[in-house]
DNA sequence: CGCTTAGCACCTAGGTGAAAATCT
DNA sequence: AGATTTTCACCTAGGTGCTAAGCG
């Protein structure tokens, strides 16, 4: 099966050029793990920013971005064991200084909190320097943005949208020699701004809060003439995704166009760890690896997994095609290893083919953390890299935590843990959330809703799922009957739902 | 490849019991074909029915159905070459007699027309006796309901929903001996009524009219405890799908629940050829065959196709596993044939393994058309069976018309037409409509919409696709700026869009 | 015996990065 | 030489009817 692939055990041509630094990666932080949903005990951080109109460094950099409407919240809080210094980082110090109270609040006392799901994975990428492939036909993001929102008025309607704005006005190029992104000039000319409207929009606050709001259907393209509605970006630029929560005013659906996104009923949220650089082909091998290890659709490029033959068979077949097994080069080893860090360690020769570039003769620790400033628009301190030399986890151990498996270095782990890689990583990350049909942000809007028995008219009666009611606007409550979430309540709720996720709390009317 | 299937060339165990009548089928009507979208020159039929409140035979039969709200339109018009008598049929003669003018019309002069897409295929099934499988997990319908609507107010918002009501209060069983559905008692107790809300809802009339509105994501289940929002039905009962067009009143989205579906802003449409009997396993072999031949997902059960080996290889491999090739039984032949009516005729022995039960020694014409009255709630005359003995089409010819390929009898066609089956039926029927991304009823609502360049604020500016505007309710027009379609205009439009489709025109406010 | 269910092989549909080809 | 496009094998995800087993 695996032999069908033309060269399953070799790095790309660019592998000849990658640097040792790039192969090592700044791995650390191994959590008690419970996937992305593990509990966060850290205090949430509230950053309510009011960008007056135009101004500040960012405004000058961002060409096509669609900001400057409503208040913008940036959240960097983190439930992981990472240094809490990060919590106070902000890519926009000038904006943080303006920290302003929320403007007119339609529902006084209501407080909205947003958790970024999969924050840990995002940070793993961010530490390396997240890259997102863009293609003419449109390419999904991985990871995808997933948020969980609290504090909405359950009976009000909201649109939730996402856009992606430039982080600066620079163009970048990746220097293999130094494994760094370097400025390569000014940004290209603006592209048509686009917004991805979450397909469940509009929906009630109740509906939104009940589900993880996923943007995994969103696609990025570099085709400026795209007619598929994908988000158009420039390659080799840095971007920041943003989520917008837009309160739908009753009776205003067909008018007051401009008021919708600009009014106080709109909140804009961004998570600095979700910034990324657009590419048409991955530049950093670590990014490639992490994508392959975590994106289920790239499973074909993992050599671990249940369908894999054992080490012996692999070596045999490999020797069959490449008779000079004994004269394996670094490229050979890396190639084998890159995809097959899994089931071998426990049964075969864990040293010969153990699992990562780290085991290569070139393996070294970086003397200093890589400079990621190019990948972050801020002056963020690099605290997170301070504990780099921690032992790496098993590259493919598939324990209860999705974040325990990375596929990097395994040398410090006993072979038994490596063997556990043979159990496939099904259901990791959000792609296999526990099937809670109504709660998953479905592409279909779960449109078929129970119209509640006991009534001949399917449009009458209560709607257990709420979907029908949401879609048909049959909610009985109104602005007079709002649920009020205060910050204390939400803070407590954080220990139930938002573990490990970036969070933000704000007021919204 | 094909040999992997355990018994690719045998009928099911039930094959021993099927009747010759069931194998023959009432085939006829071979059109010039242009798929489902071929032009219809027949005059459209308008049937505006006002079901007063309760009354009529049907009301007594339907137990759980959610009718009796708004006016209900039944349409049986047809653009095919079928006898035009059908055009005047109605399953509800008593209702037809009442043919009433539309009730309060919000927009005077506006006339709504609905075309059933794929009407020809529906009729093919209907002639046999459509069966739909229901499962615990939910099963899609095939064919799926697809309609095209004209005459809506482009600037108003509408919900489009579908429900499925019992045709009578009977339970049925299929008698293999006579290939008929027979009444087997009274209907089972009612099930929770459910409504499938088209995922694009709500959307503007403009949006709805621009696309084929497909209900192919709808699923049927026999699980009365279903929590997936699927439509719950009883097995072995007869049902009629209905489409509802519900005008969304501005400002009423959160109240006046009952008014929404009952008011004059609601139109209910049903197409008698879409009635079906629910089953947990197909009863009539003809239905099985037609499903396999037309549903792309059942392609694995067709033995035609590009990946198929030639007849010789097929026979060889068949003989390999079943050494008694020379003593092929009818079951053997039927088995081969059932799946492989395709590439053999032109190259090998078209008589030995040619393509259908019709070529079996049992092949006969039915002396009288099968009694389908059970499958139709009406006293519809059986005109459509009058021209039964017409030559059958190529079973797998894949010409420009999806309706030219059926997989029944090929004996009257030259081998060359049969060989053409080797070109796969990709893109037939609606599953592969010409990709007009914005116009296809997408599960995603095409949420990422262009916010029109030229504006920093993505929520401002015009929306070329209309999607953003529709979703955010930013249409500038209102009730004062309605497009008016009169019946003449719509009739002309029929030659562009609704060819071969069932149509209905009504007034709607 | 009739009907239902669960597992299966076989598909469609489409998301991956690799690699080669092409563009600039 | 760098960036982009295209094609491909290999996946996920899920829709088919078949089959055998289960149920009443």
Short mmCIF file of C-alpha atoms (C1' of nucleotides) in Angstrom, two decimals, chain D residues 4-23:
data_model
loop_
_atom_site.label_atom_id
_atom_site.label_comp_id
_atom_site.label_asym_id
_atom_site.label_seq_id
_atom_site.Cartn_x
_atom_site.Cartn_y
_atom_site.Cartn_z
"C1'" DT D 4 3.19 29.29 -8.48
"C1'" DT D 5 0.36 25.84 -10.73
"C1'" DT D 6 -0.96 21.26 -11.81
"C1'" DT D 7 -1.34 16.54 -11.09
"C1'" DC D 8 -1.25 12.80 -8.19
"C1'" DA D 9 -1.61 9.16 -4.45
"C1'" DC D 10 -3.56 8.95 -0.23
"C1'" DC D 11 -6.51 10.17 2.98
"C1'" DT D 12 -11.43 11.59 5.47
"C1'" DA D 13 -16.26 11.63 5.29
"C1'" DG D 14 -20.18 9.76 4.06
"C1'" DG D 15 -23.92 7.87 0.64
"C1'" DT D 16 -25.14 3.22 -1.82
"C1'" DG D 17 -27.37 -1.57 -1.93
"C1'" DC D 18 -26.00 -6.25 -0.47
"C1'" DT D 19 -25.86 -9.65 2.87
"C1'" DA D 20 -26.53 -12.17 6.92
"C1'" DA D 21 -28.26 -12.04 11.21
"C1'" DG D 22 -31.79 -10.63 14.32
"C1'" DC D 23 -36.46 -9.84 15.64
#
